[in-house]
Amino acid sequence: MSALFIGHGNPMNAIEKNEFTDSLDRVGKTLTKPKAILVISAHWVTPYSAVALHSEDNILYDMYGFPKALYDVKYQVKNADFLIPELKRLIPSLRVESRDLDHGVWSVLLHLFPKMDIPVIQLSIDATLSMREHFELGRKLAVLRESDVMIIASGNVTHNLREAVLWDKDAPIAEWAEEFDGFIKDALLAREYDTLIEFEKKQRYAHLAHPTTEHYIPLLYIAGAMQRGDESSFIYEGIEHGNLSMRSWMVY
């Protein structure tokens, strides 16, 4: 089963039609339908590892100041709670909590799987883990792919909203963002996992690209889930709002 990292970007992508969302729509039509989806989003960080049982009627509108149409969005899917025993085997300290799917999840799934017919379960980002431990956890989770479970991670290759030109999607691209995005692209193509793990030491603009790391960490899960013999490709490449990389990557 495929594994995907999606640069989700502006929450308005949930309801807008543009080159990025068109790319997700196209890819979604080519994907083999999984029996379940495990998703890791930048928007759920905890001081431990947890999975969430979500309401099947509601989603979490964890963003503010957007048009009403975005808050009218629905994404109603069943819980993939049947994965919990296997997840607890892989992560013995795993907690189970109640929490609805956040916009890092539903804004992506709306395009990939608009029929809302695949059970979903969300795994938190454990803030106590190192970058290498996140990568190694991705390696453990890779076994789920052999049981027709798709792993989707949602974040961004660059994420510094303080420096972004939020009112102009087509603002000139900052040199540092272009360099960092290219650095990650090259590391992914070369399967240089240590480079990805140690990005803060190896790239001069790392702390500008990620003042905090929650939008970067999801990428490490998909890199970790990549197995020998897998191929990969970029679903989408582009930088918006001056420095927000929308690079999205699929392993298959």
mmCIF file of C-alpha atoms in Angstrom:
data_model
loop_
_atom_site.group_PDB
_atom_site.id
_atom_site.type_symbol
_atom_site.label_atom_id
_atom_site.label_comp_id
_atom_site.label_asym_id
_atom_site.label_seq_id
_atom_site.Cartn_x
_atom_site.Cartn_y
_atom_site.Cartn_z
ATOM 1 C CA MET A 1 0.000 0.000 0.000
ATOM 2 C CA SER A 2 1.197 3.514 -0.783
ATOM 3 C CA ALA A 3 2.369 6.022 1.816
ATOM 4 C CA LEU A 4 2.056 9.768 1.242
ATOM 5 C CA PHE A 5 3.380 13.020 2.632
ATOM 6 C CA ILE A 6 1.109 15.934 1.740
ATOM 7 C CA GLY A 7 2.058 19.579 2.136
ATOM 8 C CA HIS A 8 -1.387 20.766 3.165
ATOM 9 C CA GLY A 9 -0.757 24.524 3.297
ATOM 10 C CA ASN A 10 -3.627 27.003 3.557
ATOM 11 C CA PRO A 11 -6.822 25.449 5.028
ATOM 12 C CA MET A 12 -8.729 27.043 2.130
ATOM 13 C CA ASN A 13 -7.278 24.310 -0.064
ATOM 14 C CA ALA A 14 -10.068 22.155 1.333
ATOM 15 C CA ILE A 15 -12.615 24.028 -0.769
ATOM 16 C CA GLU A 16 -10.576 25.736 -3.479
ATOM 17 C CA LYS A 17 -9.755 24.391 -6.913
ATOM 18 C CA ASN A 18 -6.163 25.087 -7.908
ATOM 19 C CA GLU A 19 -3.095 23.274 -9.252
ATOM 20 C CA PHE A 20 -2.318 21.759 -5.869
ATOM 21 C CA THR A 21 -5.816 20.436 -5.176
ATOM 22 C CA ASP A 22 -6.093 19.226 -8.778
ATOM 23 C CA SER A 23 -2.943 17.166 -8.182
ATOM 24 C CA LEU A 24 -4.521 15.525 -5.126
ATOM 25 C CA ASP A 25 -7.731 14.852 -7.024
ATOM 26 C CA ARG A 26 -5.775 13.160 -9.839
ATOM 27 C CA VAL A 27 -3.632 11.058 -7.516
ATOM 28 C CA GLY A 28 -6.636 9.994 -5.472
ATOM 29 C CA LYS A 29 -8.190 8.456 -8.579
ATOM 30 C CA THR A 30 -5.089 6.315 -9.161
ATOM 31 C CA LEU A 31 -4.617 5.003 -5.622
ATOM 32 C CA THR A 32 -5.528 1.458 -4.694
ATOM 33 C CA LYS A 33 -8.286 1.719 -2.130
ATOM 34 C CA PRO A 34 -6.907 0.834 1.338
ATOM 35 C CA LYS A 35 -8.845 -0.959 4.054
ATOM 36 C CA ALA A 36 -7.908 1.867 6.443
ATOM 37 C CA ILE A 37 -5.842 5.040 6.686
ATOM 38 C CA LEU A 38 -3.423 5.929 9.472
ATOM 39 C CA VAL A 39 -2.802 9.666 9.405
ATOM 40 C CA ILE A 40 -0.224 11.843 11.166
ATOM 41 C CA SER A 41 -0.942 15.584 11.126
ATOM 42 C CA ALA A 42 1.182 18.545 12.165
ATOM 43 C CA HIS A 43 -1.848 19.803 14.073
ATOM 44 C CA TRP A 44 -1.930 17.186 16.816
ATOM 45 C CA VAL A 45 1.099 17.256 19.105
ATOM 46 C CA THR A 46 1.105 15.542 22.507
ATOM 47 C CA PRO A 47 3.763 14.771 25.171
ATOM 48 C CA TYR A 48 3.200 11.038 24.539
ATOM 49 C CA SER A 49 1.999 8.794 21.718
ATOM 50 C CA ALA A 50 -1.764 8.619 21.244
ATOM 51 C CA VAL A 51 -4.412 7.661 18.740
ATOM 52 C CA ALA A 52 -7.783 9.355 18.566
ATOM 53 C CA LEU A 53 -11.282 7.995 18.307
ATOM 54 C CA HIS A 54 -13.132 10.718 16.424
ATOM 55 C CA SER A 55 -16.791 11.573 16.106
ATOM 56 C CA GLU A 56 -18.081 10.153 12.844
ATOM 57 C CA ASP A 57 -20.402 13.136 12.438
ATOM 58 C CA ASN A 58 -18.105 16.058 13.271
ATOM 59 C CA ILE A 59 -14.648 17.366 12.429
ATOM 60 C CA LEU A 60 -12.363 19.793 14.220
ATOM 61 C CA TYR A 61 -12.332 23.340 12.808
ATOM 62 C CA ASP A 62 -8.967 24.202 14.312
ATOM 63 C CA MET A 63 -8.417 27.414 12.319
ATOM 64 C CA TYR A 64 -9.719 30.943 12.759
ATOM 65 C CA GLY A 65 -10.847 33.875 10.643
ATOM 66 C CA PHE A 66 -11.727 31.998 7.466
ATOM 67 C CA PRO A 67 -14.891 32.259 5.325
ATOM 68 C CA LYS A 68 -18.025 30.508 6.540
ATOM 69 C CA ALA A 69 -17.868 28.061 3.638
ATOM 70 C CA LEU A 70 -14.810 26.425 5.198
ATOM 71 C CA TYR A 71 -16.680 25.827 8.464
ATOM 72 C CA ASP A 72 -19.509 24.210 6.512
ATOM 73 C CA VAL A 73 -17.206 21.441 5.284
ATOM 74 C CA LYS A 74 -18.036 17.931 6.463
ATOM 75 C CA TYR A 75 -15.904 14.809 6.327
ATOM 76 C CA GLN A 76 -17.741 11.890 7.868
ATOM 77 C CA VAL A 77 -15.753 8.670 8.125
ATOM 78 C CA LYS A 78 -15.711 5.662 10.404
ATOM 79 C CA ASN A 79 -12.993 5.066 12.959
ATOM 80 C CA ALA A 80 -10.329 2.530 12.033
ATOM 81 C CA ASP A 81 -10.401 1.374 15.654
ATOM 82 C CA PHE A 82 -9.679 -2.202 14.573
ATOM 83 C CA LEU A 83 -6.066 -1.047 14.084
ATOM 84 C CA ILE A 84 -5.615 -0.184 17.764
ATOM 85 C CA PRO A 85 -4.402 -3.652 18.903
ATOM 86 C CA GLU A 86 -1.693 -3.681 16.225
ATOM 87 C CA LEU A 87 -0.734 -0.081 16.969
ATOM 88 C CA LYS A 88 -0.426 -0.920 20.662
ATOM 89 C CA ARG A 89 1.828 -3.825 19.758
ATOM 90 C CA LEU A 90 4.046 -1.463 17.771
ATOM 91 C CA ILE A 91 3.840 1.344 20.359
ATOM 92 C CA PRO A 92 3.363 -0.279 23.797
ATOM 93 C CA SER A 93 2.889 3.062 25.588
ATOM 94 C CA LEU A 94 0.154 4.173 23.181
ATOM 95 C CA ARG A 95 -2.837 5.985 24.681
ATOM 96 C CA VAL A 96 -6.324 6.110 23.196
ATOM 97 C CA GLU A 97 -8.121 9.446 23.371
ATOM 98 C CA SER A 98 -11.250 11.128 22.012
ATOM 99 C CA ARG A 99 -10.502 13.851 19.466
ATOM 100 C CA ASP A 100 -12.005 14.830 16.130
ATOM 101 C CA LEU A 101 -9.999 14.904 12.902
ATOM 102 C CA ASP A 102 -8.202 18.232 12.460
ATOM 103 C CA HIS A 103 -7.884 20.295 9.279
ATOM 104 C CA GLY A 104 -4.476 18.815 8.532
ATOM 105 C CA VAL A 105 -6.381 15.556 8.007
ATOM 106 C CA TRP A 106 -9.726 16.405 6.450
ATOM 107 C CA SER A 107 -8.490 19.141 4.113
ATOM 108 C CA VAL A 108 -6.301 16.480 2.469
ATOM 109 C CA LEU A 109 -8.669 13.502 2.585
ATOM 110 C CA LEU A 110 -11.455 15.541 1.009
ATOM 111 C CA HIS A 111 -9.458 15.514 -2.220
ATOM 112 C CA LEU A 112 -7.809 12.112 -2.069
ATOM 113 C CA PHE A 113 -10.891 10.162 -0.933
ATOM 114 C CA PRO A 114 -14.004 12.313 -1.450
ATOM 115 C CA LYS A 115 -16.367 9.339 -1.079
ATOM 116 C CA MET A 116 -15.570 9.221 2.660
ATOM 117 C CA ASP A 117 -15.769 5.425 2.618
ATOM 118 C CA ILE A 118 -12.431 4.465 4.189
ATOM 119 C CA PRO A 119 -11.996 4.179 7.992
ATOM 120 C CA VAL A 120 -9.429 6.579 9.447
ATOM 121 C CA ILE A 121 -7.435 6.771 12.650
ATOM 122 C CA GLN A 122 -5.077 9.597 13.640
ATOM 123 C CA LEU A 123 -1.753 9.187 15.434
ATOM 124 C CA SER A 124 -0.382 12.110 17.415
ATOM 125 C CA ILE A 125 3.121 13.550 17.120
ATOM 126 C CA ASP A 126 4.895 12.653 20.354
ATOM 127 C CA ALA A 127 6.843 15.794 21.262
ATOM 128 C CA THR A 128 9.172 13.840 23.549
ATOM 129 C CA LEU A 129 10.726 11.911 20.654
ATOM 130 C CA SER A 130 13.865 12.936 18.789
ATOM 131 C CA MET A 131 13.911 13.316 14.998
ATOM 132 C CA ARG A 132 15.582 9.928 14.713
ATOM 133 C CA GLU A 133 12.951 8.346 16.936
ATOM 134 C CA HIS A 134 10.180 9.750 14.747
ATOM 135 C CA PHE A 135 11.910 8.235 11.706
ATOM 136 C CA GLU A 136 12.341 4.880 13.458
ATOM 137 C CA LEU A 137 8.678 4.894 14.466
ATOM 138 C CA GLY A 138 7.837 5.377 10.799
ATOM 139 C CA ARG A 139 9.903 2.270 10.085
ATOM 140 C CA LYS A 140 7.905 0.296 12.648
ATOM 141 C CA LEU A 141 4.616 1.520 11.212
ATOM 142 C CA ALA A 142 5.668 0.452 7.712
ATOM 143 C CA VAL A 143 4.456 -3.060 8.506
ATOM 144 C CA LEU A 144 0.891 -1.735 8.302
ATOM 145 C CA ARG A 145 1.378 -1.123 4.582
ATOM 146 C CA GLU A 146 1.624 -4.894 4.116
ATOM 147 C CA SER A 147 -1.915 -5.207 5.524
ATOM 148 C CA ASP A 148 -3.498 -2.742 3.080
ATOM 149 C CA VAL A 149 -3.254 0.215 5.455
ATOM 150 C CA MET A 150 -2.287 3.513 3.873
ATOM 151 C CA ILE A 151 -0.121 5.921 5.867
ATOM 152 C CA ILE A 152 -0.667 9.610 5.171
ATOM 153 C CA ALA A 153 1.397 12.323 6.832
ATOM 154 C CA SER A 154 0.337 15.953 6.577
ATOM 155 C CA GLY A 155 2.658 18.912 7.168
ATOM 156 C CA ASN A 156 4.874 21.191 5.050
ATOM 157 C CA VAL A 157 8.503 21.046 3.906
ATOM 158 C CA THR A 158 8.813 24.714 4.923
ATOM 159 C CA HIS A 159 6.554 26.383 7.472
ATOM 160 C CA ASN A 160 7.279 29.863 8.779
ATOM 161 C CA LEU A 161 4.025 31.818 8.765
ATOM 162 C CA ARG A 162 5.661 34.797 10.462
ATOM 163 C CA GLU A 163 7.721 35.363 7.322
ATOM 164 C CA ALA A 164 5.018 34.303 4.836
ATOM 165 C CA VAL A 165 3.104 36.786 2.683
ATOM 166 C CA LEU A 166 -0.263 35.494 3.815
ATOM 167 C CA TRP A 167 -2.327 37.865 1.667
ATOM 168 C CA ASP A 168 -0.499 36.958 -1.572
ATOM 169 C CA LYS A 169 -0.384 33.326 -2.671
ATOM 170 C CA ASP A 170 1.807 34.242 -5.648
ATOM 171 C CA ALA A 171 4.320 36.411 -3.761
ATOM 172 C CA PRO A 172 7.951 36.216 -4.936
ATOM 173 C CA ILE A 173 9.658 33.142 -3.530
ATOM 174 C CA ALA A 174 12.165 33.724 -0.759
ATOM 175 C CA GLU A 175 15.638 32.454 -1.586
ATOM 176 C CA TRP A 176 15.961 30.616 1.709
ATOM 177 C CA ALA A 177 12.690 28.727 1.162
ATOM 178 C CA GLU A 178 13.686 27.672 -2.341
ATOM 179 C CA GLU A 179 17.081 26.476 -1.105
ATOM 180 C CA PHE A 180 15.644 24.503 1.808
ATOM 181 C CA ASP A 181 12.937 22.949 -0.371
ATOM 182 C CA GLY A 182 15.581 21.873 -2.878
ATOM 183 C CA PHE A 183 17.719 20.451 -0.075
ATOM 184 C CA ILE A 184 14.831 18.237 1.059
ATOM 185 C CA LYS A 185 13.995 17.228 -2.510
ATOM 186 C CA ASP A 186 17.576 16.097 -3.128
ATOM 187 C CA ALA A 187 17.714 14.169 0.159
ATOM 188 C CA LEU A 188 14.463 12.361 -0.616
ATOM 189 C CA LEU A 189 15.590 11.420 -4.125
ATOM 190 C CA ALA A 190 18.923 10.137 -2.814
ATOM 191 C CA ARG A 191 17.311 8.394 0.181
ATOM 192 C CA GLU A 192 19.722 10.221 2.464
ATOM 193 C CA TYR A 193 17.822 9.483 5.638
ATOM 194 C CA ASP A 194 20.469 10.814 8.009
ATOM 195 C CA THR A 195 20.345 14.122 6.152
ATOM 196 C CA LEU A 196 16.573 14.282 6.661
ATOM 197 C CA ILE A 197 16.899 13.362 10.335
ATOM 198 C CA GLU A 198 19.713 15.817 11.018
ATOM 199 C CA PHE A 199 18.318 18.605 8.825
ATOM 200 C CA GLU A 200 18.775 21.197 11.579
ATOM 201 C CA LYS A 201 22.542 20.641 11.497
ATOM 202 C CA LYS A 202 22.904 20.121 7.767
ATOM 203 C CA GLN A 203 20.974 23.018 6.219
ATOM 204 C CA ARG A 204 21.780 26.638 6.975
ATOM 205 C CA TYR A 205 18.170 27.811 6.727
ATOM 206 C CA ALA A 206 16.649 24.980 8.777
ATOM 207 C CA HIS A 207 15.538 27.163 11.694
ATOM 208 C CA LEU A 208 14.125 29.777 9.316
ATOM 209 C CA ALA A 209 12.233 27.080 7.427
ATOM 210 C CA HIS A 210 10.966 25.566 10.699
ATOM 211 C CA PRO A 211 10.934 27.842 13.772
ATOM 212 C CA THR A 212 9.055 24.896 15.277
ATOM 213 C CA THR A 213 9.243 21.386 13.868
ATOM 214 C CA GLU A 214 5.694 19.989 13.981
ATOM 215 C CA HIS A 215 5.144 20.578 10.241
ATOM 216 C CA TYR A 216 8.449 18.876 9.349
ATOM 217 C CA ILE A 217 8.154 15.781 11.526
ATOM 218 C CA PRO A 218 5.359 14.108 9.484
ATOM 219 C CA LEU A 219 7.774 13.830 6.540
ATOM 220 C CA LEU A 220 10.050 11.618 8.645
ATOM 221 C CA TYR A 221 7.247 9.083 9.092
ATOM 222 C CA ILE A 222 6.903 8.559 5.362
ATOM 223 C CA ALA A 223 10.670 8.473 4.870
ATOM 224 C CA GLY A 224 10.787 5.836 7.601
ATOM 225 C CA ALA A 225 7.939 3.878 6.039
ATOM 226 C CA MET A 226 9.789 3.652 2.714
ATOM 227 C CA GLN A 227 11.028 0.112 2.163
ATOM 228 C CA ARG A 228 13.763 -1.370 0.023
ATOM 229 C CA GLY A 229 12.417 -1.791 -3.482
ATOM 230 C CA ASP A 230 9.885 1.028 -3.159
ATOM 231 C CA GLU A 231 9.700 3.757 -5.729
ATOM 232 C CA SER A 232 8.659 7.322 -5.014
ATOM 233 C CA SER A 233 7.549 10.433 -6.865
ATOM 234 C CA PHE A 234 6.553 14.000 -6.168
ATOM 235 C CA ILE A 235 2.808 14.487 -6.440
ATOM 236 C CA TYR A 236 3.227 18.253 -6.399
ATOM 237 C CA GLU A 237 6.039 20.798 -6.260
ATOM 238 C CA GLY A 238 5.590 24.494 -5.613
ATOM 239 C CA ILE A 239 6.004 27.308 -3.091
ATOM 240 C CA GLU A 240 3.145 29.621 -2.126
ATOM 241 C CA HIS A 241 2.861 32.808 -0.046
ATOM 242 C CA GLY A 242 6.551 33.501 -0.589
ATOM 243 C CA ASN A 243 7.947 30.640 1.480
ATOM 244 C CA LEU A 244 5.363 27.883 2.085
ATOM 245 C CA SER A 245 6.471 24.720 0.304
ATOM 246 C CA MET A 246 3.601 22.573 -0.921
ATOM 247 C CA ARG A 247 5.895 19.728 -1.928
ATOM 248 C CA SER A 248 4.022 16.421 -1.667
ATOM 249 C CA TRP A 249 5.625 12.991 -1.978
ATOM 250 C CA MET A 250 4.338 9.474 -2.503
ATOM 251 C CA VAL A 251 6.051 6.154 -1.798
ATOM 252 C CA TYR A 252 4.760 3.030 -3.540
#
